[in-house]
mmCIF file with all atom_site columns, C-alpha atoms in Angstrom:
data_model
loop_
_atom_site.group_PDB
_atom_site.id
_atom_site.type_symbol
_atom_site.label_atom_id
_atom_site.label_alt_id
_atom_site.label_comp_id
_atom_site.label_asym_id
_atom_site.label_entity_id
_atom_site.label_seq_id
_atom_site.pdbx_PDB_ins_code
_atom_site.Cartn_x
_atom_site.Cartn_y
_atom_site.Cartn_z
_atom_site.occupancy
_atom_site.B_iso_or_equiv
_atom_site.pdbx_formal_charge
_atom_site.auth_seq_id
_atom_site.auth_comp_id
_atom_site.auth_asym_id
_atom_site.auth_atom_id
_atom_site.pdbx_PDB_model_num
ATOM 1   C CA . UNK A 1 1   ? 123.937 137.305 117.558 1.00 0.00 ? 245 UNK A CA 1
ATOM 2   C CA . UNK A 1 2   ? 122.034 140.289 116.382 1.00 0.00 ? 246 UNK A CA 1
ATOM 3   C CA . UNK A 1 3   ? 118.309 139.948 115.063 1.00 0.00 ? 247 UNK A CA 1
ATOM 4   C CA . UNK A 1 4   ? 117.630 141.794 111.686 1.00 0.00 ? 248 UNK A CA 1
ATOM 5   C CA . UNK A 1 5   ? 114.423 142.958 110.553 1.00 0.00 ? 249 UNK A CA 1
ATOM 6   C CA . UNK A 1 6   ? 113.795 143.741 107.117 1.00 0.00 ? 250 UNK A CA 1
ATOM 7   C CA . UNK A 1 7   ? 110.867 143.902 104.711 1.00 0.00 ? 251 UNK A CA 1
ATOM 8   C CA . UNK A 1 8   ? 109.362 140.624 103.010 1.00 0.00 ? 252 UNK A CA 1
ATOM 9   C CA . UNK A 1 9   ? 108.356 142.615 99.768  1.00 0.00 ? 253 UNK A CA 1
ATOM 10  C CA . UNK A 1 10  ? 110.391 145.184 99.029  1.00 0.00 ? 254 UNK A CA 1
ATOM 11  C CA . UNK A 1 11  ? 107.964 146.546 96.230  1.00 0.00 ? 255 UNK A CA 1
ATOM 12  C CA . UNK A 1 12  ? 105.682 147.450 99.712  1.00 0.00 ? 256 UNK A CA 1
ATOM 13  C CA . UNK A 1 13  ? 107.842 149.987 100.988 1.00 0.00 ? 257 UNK A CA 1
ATOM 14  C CA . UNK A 1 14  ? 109.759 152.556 99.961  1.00 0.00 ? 258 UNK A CA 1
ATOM 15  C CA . UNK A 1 15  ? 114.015 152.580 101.127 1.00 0.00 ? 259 UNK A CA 1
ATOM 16  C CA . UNK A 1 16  ? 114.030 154.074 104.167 1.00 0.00 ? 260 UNK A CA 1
ATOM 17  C CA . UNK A 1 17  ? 110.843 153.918 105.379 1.00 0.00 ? 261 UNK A CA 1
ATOM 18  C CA . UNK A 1 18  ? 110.108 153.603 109.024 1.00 0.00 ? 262 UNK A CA 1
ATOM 19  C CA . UNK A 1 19  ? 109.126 150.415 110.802 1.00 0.00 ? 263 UNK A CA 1
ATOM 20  C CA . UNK A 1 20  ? 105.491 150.806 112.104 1.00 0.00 ? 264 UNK A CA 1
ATOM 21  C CA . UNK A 1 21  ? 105.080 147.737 115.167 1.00 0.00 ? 265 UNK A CA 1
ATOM 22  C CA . UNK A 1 22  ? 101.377 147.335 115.410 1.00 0.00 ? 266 UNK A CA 1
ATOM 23  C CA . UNK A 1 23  ? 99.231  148.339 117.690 1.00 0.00 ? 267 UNK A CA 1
ATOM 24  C CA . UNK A 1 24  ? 102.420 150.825 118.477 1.00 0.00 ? 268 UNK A CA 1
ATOM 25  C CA . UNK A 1 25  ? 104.626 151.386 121.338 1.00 0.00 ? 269 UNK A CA 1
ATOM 26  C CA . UNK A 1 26  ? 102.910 148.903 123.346 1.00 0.00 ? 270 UNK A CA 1
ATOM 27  C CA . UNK A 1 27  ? 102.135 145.389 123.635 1.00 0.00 ? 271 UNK A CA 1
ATOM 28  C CA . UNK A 1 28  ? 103.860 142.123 123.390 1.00 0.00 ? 272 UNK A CA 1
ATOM 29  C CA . UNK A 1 29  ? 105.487 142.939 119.706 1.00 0.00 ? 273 UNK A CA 1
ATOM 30  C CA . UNK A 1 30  ? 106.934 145.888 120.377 1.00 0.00 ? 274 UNK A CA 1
ATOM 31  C CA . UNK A 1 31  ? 108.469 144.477 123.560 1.00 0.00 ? 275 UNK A CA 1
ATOM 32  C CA . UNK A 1 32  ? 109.920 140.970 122.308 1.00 0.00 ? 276 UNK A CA 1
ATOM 33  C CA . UNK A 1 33  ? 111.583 143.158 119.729 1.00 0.00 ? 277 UNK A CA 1
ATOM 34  C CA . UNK A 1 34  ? 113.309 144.514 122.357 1.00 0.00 ? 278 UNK A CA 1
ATOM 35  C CA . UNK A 1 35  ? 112.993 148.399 120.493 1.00 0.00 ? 279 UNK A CA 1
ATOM 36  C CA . UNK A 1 36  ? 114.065 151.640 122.856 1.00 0.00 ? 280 UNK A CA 1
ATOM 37  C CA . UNK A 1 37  ? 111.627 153.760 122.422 1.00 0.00 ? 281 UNK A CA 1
ATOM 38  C CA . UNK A 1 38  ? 113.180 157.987 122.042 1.00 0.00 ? 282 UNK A CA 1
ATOM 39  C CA . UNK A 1 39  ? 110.970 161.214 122.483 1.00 0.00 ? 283 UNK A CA 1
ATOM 40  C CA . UNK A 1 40  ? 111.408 163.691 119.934 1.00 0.00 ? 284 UNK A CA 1
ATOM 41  C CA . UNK A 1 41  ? 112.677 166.868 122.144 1.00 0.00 ? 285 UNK A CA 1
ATOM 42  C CA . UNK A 1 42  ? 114.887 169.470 119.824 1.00 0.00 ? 286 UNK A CA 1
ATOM 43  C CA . UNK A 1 43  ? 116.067 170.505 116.288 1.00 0.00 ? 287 UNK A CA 1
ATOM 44  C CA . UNK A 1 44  ? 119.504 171.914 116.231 1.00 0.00 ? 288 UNK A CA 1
ATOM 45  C CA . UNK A 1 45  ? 119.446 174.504 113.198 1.00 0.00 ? 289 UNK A CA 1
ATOM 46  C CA . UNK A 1 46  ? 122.501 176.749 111.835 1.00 0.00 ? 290 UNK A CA 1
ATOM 47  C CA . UNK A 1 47  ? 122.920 179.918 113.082 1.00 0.00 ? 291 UNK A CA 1
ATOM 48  C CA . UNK A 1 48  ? 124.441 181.220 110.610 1.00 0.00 ? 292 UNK A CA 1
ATOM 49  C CA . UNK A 1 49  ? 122.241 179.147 107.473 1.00 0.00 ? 293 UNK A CA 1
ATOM 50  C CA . UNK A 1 50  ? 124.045 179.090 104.107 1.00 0.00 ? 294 UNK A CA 1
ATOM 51  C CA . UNK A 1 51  ? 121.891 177.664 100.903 1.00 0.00 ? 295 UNK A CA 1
ATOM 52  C CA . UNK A 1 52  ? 124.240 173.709 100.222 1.00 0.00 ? 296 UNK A CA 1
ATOM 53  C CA . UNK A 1 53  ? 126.269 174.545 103.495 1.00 0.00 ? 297 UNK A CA 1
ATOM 54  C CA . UNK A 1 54  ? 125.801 170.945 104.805 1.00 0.00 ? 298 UNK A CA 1
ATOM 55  C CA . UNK A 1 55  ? 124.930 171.646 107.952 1.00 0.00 ? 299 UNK A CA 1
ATOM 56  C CA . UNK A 1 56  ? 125.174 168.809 110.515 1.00 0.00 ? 300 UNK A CA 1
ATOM 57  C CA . UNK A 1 57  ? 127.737 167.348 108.117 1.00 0.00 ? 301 UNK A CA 1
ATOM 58  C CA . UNK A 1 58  ? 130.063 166.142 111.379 1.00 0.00 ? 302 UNK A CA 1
ATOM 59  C CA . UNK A 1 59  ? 129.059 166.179 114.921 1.00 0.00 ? 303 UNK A CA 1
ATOM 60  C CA . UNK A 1 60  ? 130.602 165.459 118.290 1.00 0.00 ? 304 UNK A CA 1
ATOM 61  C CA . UNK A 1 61  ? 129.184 165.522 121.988 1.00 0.00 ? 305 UNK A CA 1
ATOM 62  C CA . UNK A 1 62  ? 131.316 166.020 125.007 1.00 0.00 ? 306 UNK A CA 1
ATOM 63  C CA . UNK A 1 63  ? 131.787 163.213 127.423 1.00 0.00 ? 307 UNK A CA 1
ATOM 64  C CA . UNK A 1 64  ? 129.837 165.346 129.711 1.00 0.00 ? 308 UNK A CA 1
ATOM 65  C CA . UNK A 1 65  ? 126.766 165.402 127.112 1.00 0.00 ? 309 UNK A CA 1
ATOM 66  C CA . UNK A 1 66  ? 126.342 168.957 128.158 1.00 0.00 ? 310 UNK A CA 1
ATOM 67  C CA . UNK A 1 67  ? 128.768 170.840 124.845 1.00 0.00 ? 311 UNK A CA 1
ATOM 68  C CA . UNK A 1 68  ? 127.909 169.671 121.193 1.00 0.00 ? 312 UNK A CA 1
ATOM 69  C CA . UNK A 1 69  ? 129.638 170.203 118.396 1.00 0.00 ? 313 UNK A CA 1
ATOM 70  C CA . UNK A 1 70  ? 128.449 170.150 114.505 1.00 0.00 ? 314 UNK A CA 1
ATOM 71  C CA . UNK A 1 71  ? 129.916 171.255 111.284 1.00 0.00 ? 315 UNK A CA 1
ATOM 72  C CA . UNK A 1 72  ? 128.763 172.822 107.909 1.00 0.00 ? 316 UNK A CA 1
ATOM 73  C CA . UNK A 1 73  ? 131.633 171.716 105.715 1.00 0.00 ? 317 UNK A CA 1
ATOM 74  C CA . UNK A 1 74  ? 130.541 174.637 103.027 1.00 0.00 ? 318 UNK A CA 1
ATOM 75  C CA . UNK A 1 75  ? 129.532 177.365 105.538 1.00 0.00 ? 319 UNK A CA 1
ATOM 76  C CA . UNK A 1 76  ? 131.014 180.565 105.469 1.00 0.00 ? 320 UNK A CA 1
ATOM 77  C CA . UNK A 1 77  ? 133.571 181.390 108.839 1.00 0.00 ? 321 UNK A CA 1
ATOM 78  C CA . UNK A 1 78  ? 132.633 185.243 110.143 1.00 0.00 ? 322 UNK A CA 1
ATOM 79  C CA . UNK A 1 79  ? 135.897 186.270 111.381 1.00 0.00 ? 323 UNK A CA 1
ATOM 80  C CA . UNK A 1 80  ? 136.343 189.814 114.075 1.00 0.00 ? 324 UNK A CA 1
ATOM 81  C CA . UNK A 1 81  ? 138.092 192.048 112.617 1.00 0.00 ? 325 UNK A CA 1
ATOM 82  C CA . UNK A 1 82  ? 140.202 194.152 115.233 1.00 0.00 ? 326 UNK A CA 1
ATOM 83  C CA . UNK A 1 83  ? 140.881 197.903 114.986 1.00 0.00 ? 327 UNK A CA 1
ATOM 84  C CA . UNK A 1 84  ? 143.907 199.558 116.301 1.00 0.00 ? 328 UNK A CA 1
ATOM 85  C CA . UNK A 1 85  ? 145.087 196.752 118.445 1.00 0.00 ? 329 UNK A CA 1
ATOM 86  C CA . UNK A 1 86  ? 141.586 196.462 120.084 1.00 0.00 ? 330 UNK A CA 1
ATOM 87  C CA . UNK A 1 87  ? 141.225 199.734 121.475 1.00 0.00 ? 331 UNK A CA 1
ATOM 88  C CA . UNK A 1 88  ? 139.433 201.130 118.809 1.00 0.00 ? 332 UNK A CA 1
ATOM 89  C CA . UNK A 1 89  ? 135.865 200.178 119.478 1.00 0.00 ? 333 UNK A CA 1
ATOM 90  C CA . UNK A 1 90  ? 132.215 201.351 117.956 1.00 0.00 ? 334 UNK A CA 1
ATOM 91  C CA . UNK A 1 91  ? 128.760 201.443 119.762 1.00 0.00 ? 335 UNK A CA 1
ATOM 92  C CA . UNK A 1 92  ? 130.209 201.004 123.210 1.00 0.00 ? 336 UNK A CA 1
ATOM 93  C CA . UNK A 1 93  ? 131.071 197.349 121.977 1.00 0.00 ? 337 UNK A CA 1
ATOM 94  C CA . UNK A 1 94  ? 127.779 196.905 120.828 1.00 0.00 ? 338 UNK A CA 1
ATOM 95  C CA . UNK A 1 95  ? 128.539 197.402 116.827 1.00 0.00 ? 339 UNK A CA 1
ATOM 96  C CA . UNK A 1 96  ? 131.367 194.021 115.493 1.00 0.00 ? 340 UNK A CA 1
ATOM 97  C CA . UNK A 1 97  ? 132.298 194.338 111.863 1.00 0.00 ? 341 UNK A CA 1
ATOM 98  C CA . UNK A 1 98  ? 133.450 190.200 110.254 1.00 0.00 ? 342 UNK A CA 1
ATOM 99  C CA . UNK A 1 99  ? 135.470 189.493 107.469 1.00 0.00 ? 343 UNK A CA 1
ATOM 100 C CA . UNK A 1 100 ? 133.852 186.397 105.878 1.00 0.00 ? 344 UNK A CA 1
ATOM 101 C CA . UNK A 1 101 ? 135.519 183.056 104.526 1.00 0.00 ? 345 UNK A CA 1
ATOM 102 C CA . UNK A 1 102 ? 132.786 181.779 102.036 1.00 0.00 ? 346 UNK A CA 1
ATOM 103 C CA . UNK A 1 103 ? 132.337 177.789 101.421 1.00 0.00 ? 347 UNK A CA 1
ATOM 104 C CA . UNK A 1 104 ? 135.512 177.416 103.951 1.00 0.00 ? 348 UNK A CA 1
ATOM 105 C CA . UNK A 1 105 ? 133.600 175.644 106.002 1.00 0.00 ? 349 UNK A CA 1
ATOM 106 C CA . UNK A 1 106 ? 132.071 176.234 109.998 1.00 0.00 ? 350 UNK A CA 1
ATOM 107 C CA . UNK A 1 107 ? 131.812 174.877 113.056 1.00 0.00 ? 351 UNK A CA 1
ATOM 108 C CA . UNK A 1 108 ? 129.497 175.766 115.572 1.00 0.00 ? 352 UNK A CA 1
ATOM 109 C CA . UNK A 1 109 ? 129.652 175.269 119.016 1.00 0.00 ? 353 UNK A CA 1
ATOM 110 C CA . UNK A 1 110 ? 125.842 174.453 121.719 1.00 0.00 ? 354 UNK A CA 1
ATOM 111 C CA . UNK A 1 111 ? 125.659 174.598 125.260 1.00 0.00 ? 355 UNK A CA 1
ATOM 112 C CA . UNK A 1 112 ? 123.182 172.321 127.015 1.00 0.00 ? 356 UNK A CA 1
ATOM 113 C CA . UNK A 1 113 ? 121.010 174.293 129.219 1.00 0.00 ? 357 UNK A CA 1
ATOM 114 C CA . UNK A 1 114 ? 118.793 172.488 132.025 1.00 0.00 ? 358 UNK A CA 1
ATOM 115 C CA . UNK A 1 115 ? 115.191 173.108 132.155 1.00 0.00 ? 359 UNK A CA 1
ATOM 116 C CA . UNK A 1 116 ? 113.929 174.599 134.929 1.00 0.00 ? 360 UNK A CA 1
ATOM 117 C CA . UNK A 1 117 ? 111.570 171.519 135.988 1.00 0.00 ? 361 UNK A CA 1
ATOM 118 C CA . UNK A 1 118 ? 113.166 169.455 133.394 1.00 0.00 ? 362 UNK A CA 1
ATOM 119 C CA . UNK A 1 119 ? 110.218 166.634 131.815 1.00 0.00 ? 363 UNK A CA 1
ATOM 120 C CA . UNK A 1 120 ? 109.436 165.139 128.448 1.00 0.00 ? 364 UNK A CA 1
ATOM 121 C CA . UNK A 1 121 ? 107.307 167.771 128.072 1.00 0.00 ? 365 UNK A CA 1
ATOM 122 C CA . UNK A 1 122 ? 109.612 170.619 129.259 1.00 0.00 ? 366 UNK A CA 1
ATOM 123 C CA . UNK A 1 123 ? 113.390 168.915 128.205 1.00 0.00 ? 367 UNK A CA 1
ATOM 124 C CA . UNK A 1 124 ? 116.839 170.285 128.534 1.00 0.00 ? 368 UNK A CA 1
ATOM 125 C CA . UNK A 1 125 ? 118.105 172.015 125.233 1.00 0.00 ? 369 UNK A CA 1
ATOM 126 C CA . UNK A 1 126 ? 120.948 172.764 123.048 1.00 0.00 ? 370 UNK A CA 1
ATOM 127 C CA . UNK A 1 127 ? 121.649 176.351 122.458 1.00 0.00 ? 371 UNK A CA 1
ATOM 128 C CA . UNK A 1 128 ? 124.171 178.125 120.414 1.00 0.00 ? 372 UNK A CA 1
ATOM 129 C CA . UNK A 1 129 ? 127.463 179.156 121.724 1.00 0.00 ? 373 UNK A CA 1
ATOM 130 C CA . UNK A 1 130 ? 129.826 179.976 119.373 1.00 0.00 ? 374 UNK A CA 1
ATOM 131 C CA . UNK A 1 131 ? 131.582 179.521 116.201 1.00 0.00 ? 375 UNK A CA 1
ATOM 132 C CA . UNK A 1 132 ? 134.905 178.324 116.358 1.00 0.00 ? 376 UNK A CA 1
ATOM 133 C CA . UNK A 1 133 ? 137.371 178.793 113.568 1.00 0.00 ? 377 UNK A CA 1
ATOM 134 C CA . UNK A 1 134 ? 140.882 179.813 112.799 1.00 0.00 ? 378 UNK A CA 1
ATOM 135 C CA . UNK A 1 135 ? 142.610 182.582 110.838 1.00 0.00 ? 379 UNK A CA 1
ATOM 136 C CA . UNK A 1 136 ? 144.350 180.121 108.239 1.00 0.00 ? 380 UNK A CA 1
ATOM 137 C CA . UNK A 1 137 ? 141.254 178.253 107.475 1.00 0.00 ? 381 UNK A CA 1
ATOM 138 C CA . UNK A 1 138 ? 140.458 179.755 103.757 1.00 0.00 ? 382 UNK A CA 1
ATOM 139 C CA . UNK A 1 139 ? 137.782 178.696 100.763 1.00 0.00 ? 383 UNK A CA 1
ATOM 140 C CA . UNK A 1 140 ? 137.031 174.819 99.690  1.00 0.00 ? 384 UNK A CA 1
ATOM 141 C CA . UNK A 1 141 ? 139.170 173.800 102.747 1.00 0.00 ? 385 UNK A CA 1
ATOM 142 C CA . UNK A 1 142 ? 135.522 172.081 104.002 1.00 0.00 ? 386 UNK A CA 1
ATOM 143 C CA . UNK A 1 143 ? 136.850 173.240 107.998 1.00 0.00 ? 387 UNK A CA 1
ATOM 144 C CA . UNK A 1 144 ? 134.647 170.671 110.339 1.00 0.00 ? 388 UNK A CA 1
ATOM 145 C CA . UNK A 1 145 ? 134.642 167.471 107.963 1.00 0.00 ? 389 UNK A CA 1
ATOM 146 C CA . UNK A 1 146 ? 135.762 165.459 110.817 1.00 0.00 ? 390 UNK A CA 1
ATOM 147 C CA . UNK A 1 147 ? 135.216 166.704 114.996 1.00 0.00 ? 391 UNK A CA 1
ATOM 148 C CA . UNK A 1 148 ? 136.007 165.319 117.588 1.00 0.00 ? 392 UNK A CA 1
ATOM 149 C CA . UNK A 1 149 ? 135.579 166.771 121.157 1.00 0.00 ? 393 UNK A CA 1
ATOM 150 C CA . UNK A 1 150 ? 136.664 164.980 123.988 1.00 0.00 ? 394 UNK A CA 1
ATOM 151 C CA . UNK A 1 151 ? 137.693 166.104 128.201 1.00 0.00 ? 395 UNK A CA 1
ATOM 152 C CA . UNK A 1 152 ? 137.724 170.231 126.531 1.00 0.00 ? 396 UNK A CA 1
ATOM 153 C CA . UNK A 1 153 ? 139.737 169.385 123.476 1.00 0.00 ? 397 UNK A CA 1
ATOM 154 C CA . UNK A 1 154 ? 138.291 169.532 119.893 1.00 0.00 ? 398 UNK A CA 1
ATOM 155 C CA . UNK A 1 155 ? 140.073 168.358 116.525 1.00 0.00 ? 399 UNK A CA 1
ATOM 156 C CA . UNK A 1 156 ? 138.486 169.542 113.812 1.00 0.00 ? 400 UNK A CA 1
ATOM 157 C CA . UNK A 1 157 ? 139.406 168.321 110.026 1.00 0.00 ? 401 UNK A CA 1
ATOM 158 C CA . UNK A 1 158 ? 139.740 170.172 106.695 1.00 0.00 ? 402 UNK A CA 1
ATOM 159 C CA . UNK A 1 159 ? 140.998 168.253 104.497 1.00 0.00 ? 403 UNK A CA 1
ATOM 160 C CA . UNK A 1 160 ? 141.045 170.660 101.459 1.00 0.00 ? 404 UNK A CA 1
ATOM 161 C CA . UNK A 1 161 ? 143.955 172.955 103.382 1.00 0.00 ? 405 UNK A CA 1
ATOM 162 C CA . UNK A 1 162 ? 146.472 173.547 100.992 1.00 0.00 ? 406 UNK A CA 1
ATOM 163 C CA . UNK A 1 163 ? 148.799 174.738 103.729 1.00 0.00 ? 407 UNK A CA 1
ATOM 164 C CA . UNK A 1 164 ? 149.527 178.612 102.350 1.00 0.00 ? 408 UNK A CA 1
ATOM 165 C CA . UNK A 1 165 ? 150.382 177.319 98.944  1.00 0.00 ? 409 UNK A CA 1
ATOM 166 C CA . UNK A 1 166 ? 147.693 177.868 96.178  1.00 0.00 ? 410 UNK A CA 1
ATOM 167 C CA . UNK A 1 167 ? 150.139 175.388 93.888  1.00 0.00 ? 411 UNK A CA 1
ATOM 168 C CA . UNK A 1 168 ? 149.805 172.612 96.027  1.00 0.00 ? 412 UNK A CA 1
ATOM 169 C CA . UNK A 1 169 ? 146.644 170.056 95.877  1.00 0.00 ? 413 UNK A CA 1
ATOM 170 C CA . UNK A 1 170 ? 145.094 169.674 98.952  1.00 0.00 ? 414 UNK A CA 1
ATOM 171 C CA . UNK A 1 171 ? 147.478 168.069 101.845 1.00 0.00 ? 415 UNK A CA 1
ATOM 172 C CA . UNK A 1 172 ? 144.673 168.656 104.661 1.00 0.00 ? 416 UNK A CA 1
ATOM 173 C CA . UNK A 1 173 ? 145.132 169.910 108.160 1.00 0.00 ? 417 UNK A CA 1
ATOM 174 C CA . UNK A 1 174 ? 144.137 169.391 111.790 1.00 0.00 ? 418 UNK A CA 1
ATOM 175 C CA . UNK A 1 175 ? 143.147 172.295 113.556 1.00 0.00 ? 419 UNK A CA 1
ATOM 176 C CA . UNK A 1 176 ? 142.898 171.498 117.619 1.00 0.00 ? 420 UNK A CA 1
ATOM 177 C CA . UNK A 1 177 ? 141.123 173.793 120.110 1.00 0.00 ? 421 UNK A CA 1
ATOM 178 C CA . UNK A 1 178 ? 141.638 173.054 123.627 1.00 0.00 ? 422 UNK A CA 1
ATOM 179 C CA . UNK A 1 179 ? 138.969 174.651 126.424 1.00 0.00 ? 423 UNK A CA 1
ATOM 180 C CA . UNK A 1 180 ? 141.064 173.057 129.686 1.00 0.00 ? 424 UNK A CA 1
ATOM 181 C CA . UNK A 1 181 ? 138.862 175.060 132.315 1.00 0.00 ? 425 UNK A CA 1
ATOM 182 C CA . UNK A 1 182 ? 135.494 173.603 130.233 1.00 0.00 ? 426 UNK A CA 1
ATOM 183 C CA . UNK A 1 183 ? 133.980 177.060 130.467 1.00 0.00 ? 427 UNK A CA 1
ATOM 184 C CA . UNK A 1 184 ? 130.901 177.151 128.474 1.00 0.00 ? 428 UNK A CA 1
ATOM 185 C CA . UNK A 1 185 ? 130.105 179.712 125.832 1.00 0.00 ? 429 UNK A CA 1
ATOM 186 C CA . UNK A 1 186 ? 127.147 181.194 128.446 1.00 0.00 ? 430 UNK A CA 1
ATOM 187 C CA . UNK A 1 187 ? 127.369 181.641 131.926 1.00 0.00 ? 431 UNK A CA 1
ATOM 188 C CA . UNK A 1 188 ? 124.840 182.124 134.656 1.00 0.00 ? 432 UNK A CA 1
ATOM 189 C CA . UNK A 1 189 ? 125.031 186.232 135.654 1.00 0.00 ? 433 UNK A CA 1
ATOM 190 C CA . UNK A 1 190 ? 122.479 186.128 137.828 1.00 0.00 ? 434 UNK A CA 1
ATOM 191 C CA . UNK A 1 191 ? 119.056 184.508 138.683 1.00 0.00 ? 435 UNK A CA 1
ATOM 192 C CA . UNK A 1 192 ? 115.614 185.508 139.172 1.00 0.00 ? 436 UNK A CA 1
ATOM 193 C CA . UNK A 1 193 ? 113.739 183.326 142.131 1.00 0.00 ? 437 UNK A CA 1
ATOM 194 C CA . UNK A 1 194 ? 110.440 182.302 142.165 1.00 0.00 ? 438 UNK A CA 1
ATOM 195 C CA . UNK A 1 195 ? 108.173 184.270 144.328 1.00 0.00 ? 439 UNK A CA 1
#
């Protein structure tokens, strides 16, 4: 059986309010409660921030917990656009022009990276790898409203895909990537050693 705690007045708090165990995170309460207690380490933001893009709308973790996965289901997809086969570049590679996709929906991929003397103080983080997408995903498809990412392979939902046809009312789609090496979106080129 599961204990359940729950306010005695309800006019005392407001919904969702956080339970405050007095004296805190210490002491005989807080213990027989049997509560886990989590530190506070990161915020995982958009990198590419849309105004009502619903960002964090689906998310997925490896089974490594080192690759995470989250959606905006009305962000816009940047897609490369490729000149003359590829071998027409600008700014010795430097310069990438994007067609955009707007309110198709994103999904963004973050690479854990290990601190170098890893504490609570100093924790591992999350950073941005890449945006993963497809050519057919278009507008109002909401790309990313289910992921799922599991031994390199990630299913990604958008249920609005009307499959090429504008007539047709939204049949939805599946769109799997598969990484089977599990390269990472960053990779160690070299390191400086401590002195």
């Amino acid at each position: 059986s599961s204990d359940l705690i729950s306010v005695l007045n309800a006019d005392a708090a407001a919904v969702g309010n956080l339970v405050q165990v007095l004296p805190g995170s210490i002491g005989t309460a807080f213990n027989d409660l049997g509560f886990t207690t989590y530190i506070f380490t990161q915020v995982i933001e958009s990198p590419y921030p849309v105004e009502q893009g619903k960002f964090g709308a689906a998310l997925s973790i490896s089974d490594t917990a080192t690759e995470l996965v989250a959606s905006s289901t009305k962000g816009t997809l940047y897609l490369p656009v490729e000149f003359d086969a590829g071998t027409t570049y600008f700014d010795a590679k430097t310069t990438i022009f994007f067609d955009t996709t707007i309110q198709s929906g994103a999904v963004y991929s973050y690479n854990l990276f290990s601190s170098a003397s890893p504490s609570l103080a100093n924790p591992s983080k999350f950073i941005f790898g890449q945006q993963i997408y497809d050519a057919a995903v278009n507008p109002l498809d909401n790309f990313g409203q289910a992921l799922n990412y599991r031994s390199g392979i990630l299913m990604a939902g958008a249920p609005g895909q009307d499959i090429g046809d504008s007539s047709s009312s939204d049949y939805g789609r599946v769109f799997i990537f598969a990484n089977n090496s599990r390269v990472p979106a960053w990779s160690l080129i070299r390191e400086q050693q401590a002195t």
